């Protein structure tokens, strides 16, 4: 698998860029990436088919097709974004399209975890803040925003919008340890001990 | 904070280490993989120069992309063939047991693990598939994971997880005739919302749950994820033990009593503390059908599609989207909606008892003209057992197609799919836009019995009207 140098890497303290507004609650991963595109053994070709069916239906008017959004990197969504299937193809497709952070009212859990594992922060804000932000972006789509992960705020000019970033996720993003593999494999001794103590791995003979 | 629940106990027993930021490294007792979400994980493993830590704790099968009419290799779809070949290659290379087509044990991953006795109480189970919550029916803590996490489990047999809160869903009473586990869970999701379970594990308990068979319990836990809960579980009891006895990977006779003793010990204590509790009465639940584009948008069979002003303010926008997409107007009765395709199968309702119940409805009747109806058993074992009972010929005589096992039109990654705006009555678990293979395709979720009734009548029908007194 090739790793693009532009993909998230190391500690992620802030993300700077234009915002793309995608309105609607309960946008599921089947919509982010329809199942037929899951027929692949790598993720490389997923970027241009993100939201394929919705985009086809909206004939060029989908937010991911609008000219003004083409270089956006912060996605603004509403409630329960990424619900449904566990397919990591969904955040992979978003990342390969160019998304580097997602701000919304709430996220589905598996999706949130999948994003974190790719180094894409998912930050939440209140319903009223998100609606206000979406309105503002309608008027001023070219403004650049800074998602300051460290201080959990989204900044533009002199305005600050307070963000919530899950504490565990925050630490992982800031330390650069959002890719958990290295940490997990370093605990072999502790893991062996758990395995030695689990009845179902030991013929249930432990407390005979 | 919850205490003394099965979830707490299993969590503590599997905790390897505390990770920075408050998450936990959790040992995974059973890892299930399939062809769609594993290839990139193996590739990443190789890229990092890592090996599979415990190949004997990982089990593979092929389900999502397999054709259900002609399974001759190579598959006619070259992409599907490539995916299966990749899985075969990865399993051979890393010493992972693969239950492939024709092995007698292949099938949907969430169907085969229980029937092989792999899923057991007190385990942690992970799989790159959101419906892994199914395995909670045995009192396991089971969750769906993404591909990066599949890589982590392969490399370390563990996962970084945040502990969930626990909500007990207590169900009193008893399901009436013609009302099934599917109706119960659709009802619960409707009441608590598709986001209601975010941050929670759902413990399903109470008299109505205890009465359910293991297969019905799997239907309940399977759809916990559709209610937003990362996992759902039911405490193990005599039914659980009876189901497991003598299965391929169940504890053998000399360990059996010890196993039961341990399994009982991990069940939720009577004094357990929950973060939240809600209560339902099974007697009040009717056959339930979805009308919209999320599994929470459902109504009882004798009801009408809800009008916007009868819904919570928060639910109105998505309802509007659903009316438009589905081409269904508010206040239209759900019964009587014409159906094009009927699908019985999936990890929600593709087990032997599901097929049996549908067969009882279909027996001696015929599929309405113009309706395409088909049955896809959840596994090779289910298929074999159904054939032994003559269900295949019974369905065929009634005008159904009888297929080979796989996920099929649950997500339509194989050739089984809706076309254009077709509308399906489906025993599967998701009615998202485009879920069944056509970008305009429409799905009505319901129990397999209700799918059978819809097939016979050509429209959404209250199955109770078709049930003779001997069937009830
Ligand atoms: S049957 Fe459907 S929900 Fe179940 S594993 Fe297959 S695709 Fe997923």
XYZ file of C-alpha atoms and ligand atoms in Angstrom:
688
model
C 0.000 0.000 0.000
C 1.432 3.359 -1.006
C 1.337 6.095 1.566
C 0.789 9.575 0.254
C 3.109 12.160 1.883
C 0.126 14.521 2.061
C -1.822 12.215 4.326
C -1.831 12.928 8.066
C 1.425 12.138 9.738
C 2.816 12.560 13.264
C 1.392 14.954 15.873
C -1.704 16.845 14.636
C -1.931 20.135 16.472
C -3.961 22.113 13.959
C -5.625 21.897 10.580
C -5.839 24.965 8.389
C -8.042 25.302 5.349
C -11.343 26.062 3.716
C -14.560 24.564 4.937
C -17.084 22.524 3.027
C -20.627 22.373 4.348
C -22.604 19.162 3.977
C -26.013 19.515 5.540
C -28.160 16.726 6.947
C -28.454 14.343 9.882
C -27.742 10.611 9.795
C -25.580 10.667 6.674
C -24.532 7.014 6.565
C -21.421 5.357 5.234
C -23.396 3.712 2.409
C -23.909 7.212 1.090
C -20.339 8.331 1.694
C -19.139 5.364 -0.304
C -21.719 3.061 -1.938
C -21.075 -0.655 -1.489
C -20.138 -1.375 -5.076
C -16.943 0.634 -4.607
C -15.920 -1.661 -1.763
C -14.949 -4.216 -4.331
C -11.272 -3.365 -4.170
C -8.221 -4.685 -2.388
C -6.748 -1.243 -1.702
C -8.138 2.210 -0.937
C -6.354 4.167 -3.645
C -9.134 4.788 -6.130
C -11.746 5.853 -3.571
C -11.161 9.636 -3.541
C -13.101 10.530 -6.653
C -16.090 8.282 -5.904
C -16.870 9.729 -2.485
C -20.674 10.335 -2.339
C -20.889 8.909 -5.875
C -24.650 8.302 -5.908
C -25.647 11.538 -4.170
C -23.438 13.484 -6.558
C -24.887 11.806 -9.596
C -28.373 12.577 -8.372
C -27.536 16.250 -7.781
C -25.906 16.669 -11.182
C -22.967 18.853 -10.279
C -24.681 20.696 -7.423
C -23.476 18.437 -4.644
C -21.148 20.238 -2.201
C -18.308 17.923 -3.232
C -18.722 19.061 -6.841
C -19.113 22.799 -6.337
C -16.225 24.822 -7.667
C -15.901 26.872 -4.478
C -15.318 23.728 -2.414
C -12.664 22.065 -4.526
C -9.732 22.870 -2.241
C -11.608 22.556 1.069
C -10.123 20.409 3.810
C -12.473 20.869 6.770
C -15.840 19.191 6.420
C -18.778 20.674 8.347
C -21.632 18.262 9.060
C -24.650 17.896 11.329
C -25.792 15.014 13.583
C -24.776 11.344 13.625
C -22.466 11.669 10.660
C -21.001 8.362 9.447
C -23.618 6.042 10.912
C -24.187 2.576 9.520
C -21.553 0.276 8.160
C -18.095 0.021 9.726
C -16.396 0.427 6.353
C -13.169 2.371 6.723
C -13.586 2.993 3.016
C -15.768 5.957 4.066
C -13.105 8.035 5.889
C -10.529 6.766 3.402
C -12.594 8.174 0.538
C -13.039 11.498 2.351
C -9.332 11.682 3.150
C -8.342 10.871 -0.404
C -10.693 13.560 -1.690
C -8.842 16.041 0.526
C -10.665 16.171 3.861
C -8.313 16.499 6.854
C -10.749 17.291 9.691
C -14.488 17.013 10.323
C -16.564 19.321 12.481
C -20.143 18.425 13.330
C -22.851 18.072 15.951
C -22.170 14.375 16.534
C -20.510 11.357 14.952
C -21.277 7.661 14.831
C -18.793 5.795 16.970
C -17.172 3.391 14.548
C -16.763 6.190 12.037
C -15.166 8.393 14.694
C -12.668 5.640 15.545
C -11.927 4.975 11.901
C -11.183 8.664 11.342
C -8.924 8.808 14.368
C -6.958 5.826 13.114
C -6.246 7.815 9.943
C -5.328 10.995 11.799
C -8.534 12.851 10.926
C -9.874 14.724 13.967
C -13.662 14.710 14.432
C -14.605 17.703 16.579
C -18.098 18.460 17.832
C -19.849 21.730 18.558
C -23.313 22.694 19.706
C -26.258 22.659 17.338
C -26.527 26.453 17.373
C -22.812 26.950 16.720
C -22.875 24.566 13.792
C -25.939 26.205 12.264
C -24.369 29.628 12.686
C -21.163 28.418 11.117
C -23.030 26.897 8.192
C -24.810 30.210 7.599
C -21.582 32.143 7.761
C -19.945 29.839 5.276
C -22.803 30.354 2.885
C -21.956 34.054 2.851
C -18.193 33.734 3.008
C -17.189 30.401 1.531
C -13.641 31.512 0.771
C -12.661 32.220 4.354
C -9.954 30.049 5.774
C -10.438 28.485 9.164
C -8.035 27.027 11.649
C -9.030 24.013 13.661
C -6.795 24.433 16.680
C -6.794 20.893 18.046
C -4.647 21.800 21.010
C -7.106 24.402 22.332
C -10.243 22.801 20.857
C -11.402 25.854 18.957
C -12.227 26.619 15.368
C -10.892 30.049 14.416
C -11.573 32.457 11.635
C -10.437 36.090 11.722
C -11.245 37.063 15.291
C -14.027 34.594 15.878
C -13.599 31.496 17.990
C -16.014 28.592 18.047
C -15.634 26.257 20.973
C -15.090 22.620 19.978
C -15.229 19.366 21.893
C -12.680 16.750 21.073
C -12.898 13.461 22.932
C -10.141 13.474 25.556
C -8.545 10.202 24.484
C -8.632 11.193 20.846
C -7.169 14.578 21.690
C -4.172 13.084 23.437
C -3.594 10.643 20.633
C -3.769 13.389 17.998
C -1.446 15.715 19.862
C 1.119 13.053 20.657
C 1.013 11.647 17.147
C 0.068 8.257 18.563
C -3.303 8.115 16.801
C -2.016 5.185 14.843
C -2.290 2.758 17.760
C -0.429 -0.232 16.360
C 3.008 0.575 17.722
C 1.693 1.120 21.262
C -0.437 -2.013 21.166
C 2.316 -4.346 20.019
C 4.679 -3.076 22.676
C 2.617 -4.639 25.495
C 3.329 -8.283 24.763
C 4.101 -9.196 28.378
C 0.849 -7.740 29.706
C -1.033 -9.406 26.881
C 0.452 -12.803 27.691
C -0.607 -12.431 31.282
C -4.214 -11.691 30.294
C -4.196 -14.729 28.032
C -2.873 -16.922 30.814
C -5.690 -15.786 33.087
C -8.625 -16.053 30.711
C -10.597 -19.224 31.453
C -11.757 -19.730 27.874
C -8.183 -19.859 26.615
C -7.227 -22.383 29.262
C -9.915 -25.052 29.026
C -11.820 -23.344 31.824
C -9.515 -25.078 34.285
C -8.373 -22.025 36.209
C -10.578 -22.108 39.284
C -11.012 -25.806 39.460
C -20.912 4.605 35.945
C -22.046 1.020 35.438
C -20.812 -1.669 37.840
C -21.341 -5.382 38.127
C -22.734 -5.806 34.617
C -21.520 -8.474 32.223
C -20.017 -5.647 30.204
C -17.955 -4.426 33.188
C -16.762 -7.900 34.066
C -15.730 -8.854 30.552
C -14.056 -5.488 30.101
C -11.973 -5.920 33.254
C -10.922 -9.454 32.378
C -9.664 -8.352 28.960
C -7.940 -5.130 29.940
C -4.293 -5.351 28.870
C -3.209 -1.819 29.686
C -4.462 1.715 30.129
C -3.576 3.907 27.210
C -2.811 7.600 27.271
C -5.972 9.686 27.111
C -8.101 7.224 29.031
C -8.680 4.507 26.479
C -8.038 0.870 27.239
C -6.055 -1.754 25.428
C -8.487 -4.645 25.252
C -7.544 -8.246 24.450
C -9.694 -9.689 21.665
C -10.672 -13.303 22.217
C -12.136 -13.977 18.800
C -11.331 -12.107 15.616
C -13.478 -12.739 12.548
C -12.455 -11.563 9.102
C -13.977 -11.541 5.626
C -12.947 -10.510 2.138
C -14.116 -6.876 2.130
C -12.477 -5.237 5.120
C -9.348 -7.358 5.506
C -7.183 -6.951 2.367
C -6.043 -3.420 3.219
C -5.328 -4.532 6.794
C -3.035 -7.310 5.643
C -1.338 -4.911 3.222
C -0.733 -2.432 6.053
C 0.639 -5.220 8.231
C 3.108 -6.136 5.556
C 4.054 -2.545 4.961
C 4.989 -2.288 8.635
C 6.804 -5.614 8.558
C 4.502 -7.139 11.185
C 3.127 -10.658 11.536
C -0.202 -11.972 12.771
C 0.261 -12.409 16.515
C -2.336 -15.134 17.221
C -3.414 -16.698 13.916
C -5.423 -19.331 15.784
C -7.685 -16.633 17.295
C -8.658 -15.346 13.850
C -11.241 -17.093 11.664
C -12.041 -16.156 8.073
C -14.936 -16.709 5.749
C -16.220 -15.219 2.522
C -19.703 -13.758 2.405
C -20.153 -10.203 1.106
C -19.181 -10.608 -2.537
C -20.060 -14.233 -3.266
C -22.590 -14.809 -6.029
C -25.581 -16.812 -4.814
C -26.620 -18.436 -8.082
C -23.434 -19.646 -9.705
C -20.495 -20.095 -7.366
C -18.237 -21.681 -9.962
C -14.651 -20.352 -9.741
C -13.390 -18.109 -11.117
C -16.402 -15.890 -10.394
C -17.781 -14.112 -13.430
C -17.054 -10.792 -11.680
C -13.247 -10.393 -11.843
C -13.195 -7.938 -8.914
C -15.038 -10.422 -6.688
C -12.650 -13.144 -7.783
C -9.661 -10.945 -6.961
C -11.025 -10.228 -3.484
C -11.551 -13.899 -2.724
C -8.110 -14.792 -4.074
C -6.547 -12.090 -1.905
C -8.272 -13.473 1.185
C -7.186 -17.012 0.346
C -3.639 -15.846 -0.160
C -3.547 -13.867 3.087
C -5.037 -16.700 5.139
C -2.643 -19.276 3.688
C 0.324 -17.014 4.251
C -0.523 -16.197 7.861
C -1.882 -19.566 8.924
C -5.497 -18.442 9.377
C -8.365 -20.894 9.142
C -10.629 -19.971 6.203
C -14.076 -21.475 5.769
C -14.397 -21.132 2.029
C -17.171 -21.997 -0.397
C -17.912 -25.705 -0.384
C -16.186 -26.294 2.962
C -19.599 -27.046 4.440
C -19.020 -24.247 6.947
C -18.962 -21.120 4.796
C -21.564 -18.425 5.294
C -22.187 -14.950 6.640
C -19.554 -14.335 9.265
C -22.133 -13.614 11.998
C -24.033 -16.775 11.184
C -21.128 -19.182 11.070
C -19.232 -18.186 14.219
C -22.164 -19.039 16.525
C -23.064 -22.222 14.685
C -19.467 -23.436 14.882
C -19.435 -22.756 18.618
C -16.719 -20.123 18.177
C -18.755 -17.385 19.846
C -19.010 -18.037 23.567
C -20.099 -16.146 26.674
C -17.578 -13.829 28.257
C -15.459 -13.390 25.158
C -14.499 -10.230 23.395
C -15.239 -10.521 19.692
C -14.202 -8.119 16.943
C -14.809 -8.125 13.210
C -14.481 -5.566 10.458
C -18.235 -5.405 10.134
C -20.684 -3.325 12.122
C -23.134 -6.186 12.750
C -20.579 -7.946 14.920
C -22.915 -6.917 17.739
C -24.821 -10.122 16.805
C -22.448 -12.207 18.919
C -23.611 -10.380 22.024
C -26.570 -12.786 22.015
C -24.227 -15.223 23.774
C -23.107 -12.803 26.435
C -19.993 -11.859 24.496
C -18.864 -8.261 24.111
C -18.674 -7.916 20.373
C -18.101 -4.886 18.222
C -17.547 -3.893 14.663
C -14.232 -2.265 13.783
C -12.645 -0.490 10.835
C -9.816 -1.732 8.688
C -7.058 0.036 10.665
C -8.349 -1.766 13.730
C -8.447 -5.074 11.870
C -4.753 -4.457 11.276
C -4.286 -3.726 14.990
C -6.021 -6.931 16.037
C -4.011 -8.960 13.548
C -0.777 -7.420 14.816
C -1.497 -7.310 18.542
C -4.671 -9.355 19.245
C -5.917 -6.240 20.964
C -7.630 -2.927 20.356
C -7.591 0.581 21.770
C -11.137 1.152 22.998
C -13.031 3.651 25.101
C -15.299 2.119 27.691
C -18.988 2.520 26.903
C -21.827 3.287 29.255
C -24.379 0.529 29.768
C -28.103 0.941 29.174
C -30.387 -1.858 30.245
C -33.349 -2.394 27.941
C -35.819 -4.336 30.027
C -38.623 -6.012 28.120
C -41.593 -7.366 30.020
C -44.446 -9.493 28.724
C -44.232 -11.761 25.727
C -44.326 -11.304 21.954
C -47.741 -12.164 20.518
C -48.311 -14.633 17.697
C -47.057 -13.213 14.423
C -44.721 -10.799 16.189
C -41.025 -11.653 16.168
C -37.631 -10.565 17.456
C -37.234 -8.368 14.376
C -40.386 -6.462 15.273
C -39.167 -6.025 18.819
C -35.829 -4.535 17.814
C -37.356 -2.316 15.107
C -39.760 -1.051 17.750
C -36.958 -0.350 20.237
C -34.908 1.511 17.601
C -37.949 3.544 16.643
C -38.550 4.578 20.241
C -34.931 5.246 21.266
C -33.809 6.593 17.900
C -30.992 5.629 15.568
C -28.638 7.836 17.559
C -30.050 6.909 20.944
C -27.425 4.280 21.650
C -24.331 6.323 20.783
C -21.877 5.893 23.659
C -23.735 2.885 25.047
C -23.628 -0.868 25.178
C -27.190 -2.207 25.222
C -28.001 -4.965 27.685
C -31.274 -6.605 26.626
C -32.974 -8.292 29.554
C -36.305 -9.109 31.133
C -38.956 -11.822 30.771
C -39.638 -11.260 27.067
C -35.930 -11.517 26.235
C -35.474 -14.661 28.320
C -38.252 -16.319 26.322
C -36.432 -15.749 23.029
C -34.483 -18.553 21.336
C -30.770 -18.038 20.646
C -31.510 -17.280 16.997
C -34.046 -14.648 17.982
C -31.560 -13.169 20.438
C -29.045 -12.880 17.615
C -31.589 -10.861 15.601
C -31.983 -8.477 18.546
C -28.264 -7.963 19.184
C -27.540 -7.808 15.447
C -29.538 -4.610 15.140
C -28.293 -2.943 18.330
C -25.876 -1.132 16.049
C -28.799 0.307 14.061
C -29.875 1.959 17.286
C -26.455 3.579 17.568
C -25.112 1.202 20.245
C -21.666 -0.121 19.518
C -22.594 -3.466 21.027
C -25.592 -5.237 22.459
C -25.683 -8.317 24.643
C -27.900 -10.724 26.520
C -26.787 -12.527 29.645
C -26.040 -16.209 29.113
C -28.573 -18.682 30.492
C -29.651 -22.302 30.058
C -30.722 -21.596 26.464
C -27.255 -20.308 25.674
C -25.613 -23.393 27.183
C -27.986 -25.745 25.421
C -27.281 -24.066 22.075
C -23.534 -24.353 22.570
C -23.449 -27.949 23.773
C -21.696 -30.260 21.326
C -20.779 -27.613 18.744
C -17.484 -27.899 16.907
C -15.571 -25.382 19.013
C -17.552 -25.593 22.222
C -15.761 -26.767 25.350
C -15.602 -30.545 25.417
C -17.355 -32.737 27.915
C -14.585 -32.830 30.462
C -14.530 -29.029 30.640
C -18.222 -28.427 30.173
C -19.186 -27.998 33.819
C -16.307 -25.618 34.445
C -17.271 -23.650 31.391
C -20.854 -23.273 32.596
C -19.661 -22.241 36.017
C -17.519 -19.503 34.527
C -20.163 -18.412 32.053
C -22.648 -18.023 34.878
C -20.144 -16.026 36.890
C -19.760 -13.371 34.208
C -23.500 -12.631 33.913
C -24.760 -9.295 35.233
C -25.201 -9.280 39.026
C -28.669 -8.684 40.453
C -27.187 -5.685 42.245
C -25.578 -4.271 39.089
C -25.665 -0.557 38.412
C -26.554 0.769 34.968
C -25.942 4.170 33.473
C -29.456 4.164 32.124
C -32.518 1.925 32.057
C -35.528 1.851 29.785
C -38.501 -0.464 29.773
C -40.722 -1.901 27.028
C -43.720 -4.190 27.066
C -43.554 -6.910 24.407
C -47.337 -7.370 24.486
C -47.746 -3.919 22.994
C -45.597 -4.602 19.945
C -47.190 -5.341 16.553
C -45.523 -6.467 13.334
C -43.350 -3.494 12.433
C -42.251 -2.204 9.025
C -39.878 0.596 8.057
C -41.162 3.184 5.615
C -38.133 5.497 5.359
C -34.378 5.608 4.919
C -33.183 4.854 8.445
C -34.033 1.751 10.495
C -35.679 4.039 13.034
C -38.367 5.159 10.591
C -40.868 2.389 11.198
C -44.530 1.938 12.050
C -46.779 -0.857 13.257
C -48.469 -2.710 10.389
C -51.901 -1.268 11.152
C -50.522 2.262 11.224
C -49.955 5.003 8.682
C -46.742 6.709 7.643
C -46.291 9.454 10.239
C -47.083 13.031 9.382
C -44.243 15.511 10.014
C -46.042 17.264 12.870
C -46.402 13.971 14.767
C -42.601 13.621 14.832
C -39.974 15.178 17.077
C -38.683 18.414 15.639
C -35.262 16.806 15.222
C -36.685 13.992 13.099
C -38.595 16.098 10.605
C -35.839 16.950 8.139
C -34.817 13.328 7.668
C -38.506 12.360 7.420
C -38.928 14.901 4.627
C -35.965 13.406 2.842
C -37.506 9.962 3.321
C -40.961 10.871 1.926
C -39.282 12.206 -1.185
C -36.823 9.370 -1.677
C -39.358 6.648 -0.956
C -42.117 8.300 -2.943
C -44.439 7.639 -0.008
C -46.700 10.290 1.454
C -47.401 10.923 5.104
C -50.670 9.419 6.353
C -50.560 6.603 3.785
C -51.302 3.236 5.456
C -48.180 1.045 5.446
C -50.251 -2.054 4.679
C -51.035 -2.257 0.994
C -47.828 -0.728 -0.360
C -46.975 -2.686 -3.528
C -43.745 -4.683 -3.500
C -41.423 -5.629 -6.404
C -38.811 -7.785 -4.701
C -38.851 -9.983 -1.587
C -35.598 -10.930 0.100
C -35.293 -13.432 2.922
C -31.758 -13.713 4.249
C -28.877 -11.753 5.881
C -27.141 -11.995 9.251
C -30.263 -10.550 10.856
C -32.752 -13.116 9.614
C -31.072 -15.781 7.499
C -30.985 -18.594 10.039
C -32.885 -21.868 10.036
C -35.707 -20.686 12.300
C -36.194 -17.592 10.116
C -36.513 -19.725 7.008
C -38.812 -22.141 8.817
C -41.164 -19.364 9.948
C -41.303 -17.904 6.448
C -41.870 -21.376 4.995
C -44.842 -21.918 7.310
C -46.460 -18.806 5.844
C -45.615 -19.633 2.259
C -46.639 -23.286 2.372
C -49.316 -24.109 -0.190
C -49.422 -20.511 -1.457
C -47.785 -18.809 -4.410
C -45.766 -15.639 -4.860
C -47.926 -12.870 -6.365
C -47.403 -12.311 -10.064
C -44.786 -9.736 -10.952
C -42.958 -10.178 -7.627
C -39.426 -11.533 -7.578
C -38.869 -13.444 -4.344
C -35.778 -15.240 -3.201
C -34.321 -16.977 -0.171
C -30.615 -16.798 0.657
C -29.634 -19.041 3.591
C -27.154 -17.475 5.984
C -24.653 -20.316 5.729
C -23.922 -23.669 4.161
C -24.999 -25.315 7.409
C -28.308 -23.435 7.400
C -28.819 -24.367 3.768
C -28.146 -28.043 4.466
C -30.452 -28.135 7.477
C -33.203 -26.355 5.533
C -32.887 -28.813 2.663
C -33.161 -31.721 5.088
C -36.519 -30.294 6.097
C -37.536 -29.844 2.489
C -37.720 -26.064 2.791
C -35.891 -25.505 -0.485
C -38.543 -27.344 -2.503
C -41.328 -25.800 -0.459
C -40.084 -22.310 -1.305
C -39.465 -23.190 -4.939
C -42.951 -24.633 -5.334
C -44.307 -21.369 -4.002
C -42.393 -19.432 -6.641
C -39.335 -18.352 -4.606
C -35.813 -18.777 -5.883
C -33.555 -20.775 -3.593
C -29.965 -19.522 -3.535
C -26.526 -20.366 -2.166
C -25.399 -18.696 1.111
C -24.004 -15.175 1.289
C -24.867 -11.582 2.186
C -26.547 -11.112 -1.174
C -29.077 -8.294 -1.433
C -28.486 -7.112 2.126
C -25.845 -4.848 0.597
C -25.799 -5.941 -3.027
C -22.076 -6.310 -3.562
C -22.841 -9.404 -5.624
C -25.180 -9.582 -8.648
C -28.351 -9.622 -6.466
C -29.699 -6.090 -6.478
C -32.669 -3.844 -6.947
C -33.119 -2.060 -10.235
C -34.250 1.511 -10.709
C -36.871 2.496 -8.173
C -37.864 -1.032 -7.253
C -39.175 -1.475 -3.757
C -38.242 -4.476 -1.662
C -39.631 -6.205 1.375
C -36.441 -7.289 3.079
C -35.532 -9.286 6.176
C -32.160 -7.510 6.321
C -31.107 -4.653 8.593
C -30.557 -1.468 6.596
C -32.866 0.633 4.476
C -30.374 3.365 3.667
C -30.630 5.103 0.312
C -29.119 2.881 -2.330
C -28.365 0.082 0.139
C -29.721 -2.698 -2.032
C -27.715 -1.904 -5.133
C -29.750 0.707 -6.993
C -29.179 4.387 -6.266
C -32.968 4.877 -6.309
C -33.867 1.475 -4.855
C -36.198 1.408 -1.865
C -36.176 -0.982 1.067
C -38.859 -1.839 3.605
C -37.406 -3.766 6.540
C -39.577 -6.352 8.276
C -39.518 -9.830 9.792
C -39.046 -12.848 7.511
C -42.671 -13.833 8.180
C -43.798 -10.402 6.996
C -41.564 -10.694 3.907
C -43.208 -14.034 3.151
C -46.663 -12.459 3.528
C -45.663 -9.561 1.265
C -44.424 -12.037 -1.350
C -47.747 -13.907 -1.376
C -49.916 -10.810 -1.498
C -47.640 -8.613 -3.593
C -48.000 -5.844 -1.043
C -47.182 -5.091 2.579
C -49.533 -7.330 4.540
C -50.190 -8.126 8.173
C -48.800 -11.643 8.418
C -51.281 -12.459 11.154
C -54.025 -12.476 8.543
C -52.259 -15.343 6.782
C -51.559 -17.424 9.837
C -53.834 -20.359 10.440
C -54.633 -21.240 14.022
C -52.234 -24.204 13.870
C -49.384 -21.856 13.085
C -49.965 -19.541 15.969
S -25.665 -9.884 5.816
Fe -25.611 -7.679 5.491
S -25.290 -6.773 7.464
Fe -24.817 -8.936 7.609
S -22.614 -9.061 7.338
Fe -23.564 -9.351 5.346
S -23.682 -7.329 4.451
Fe -23.261 -7.037 6.612
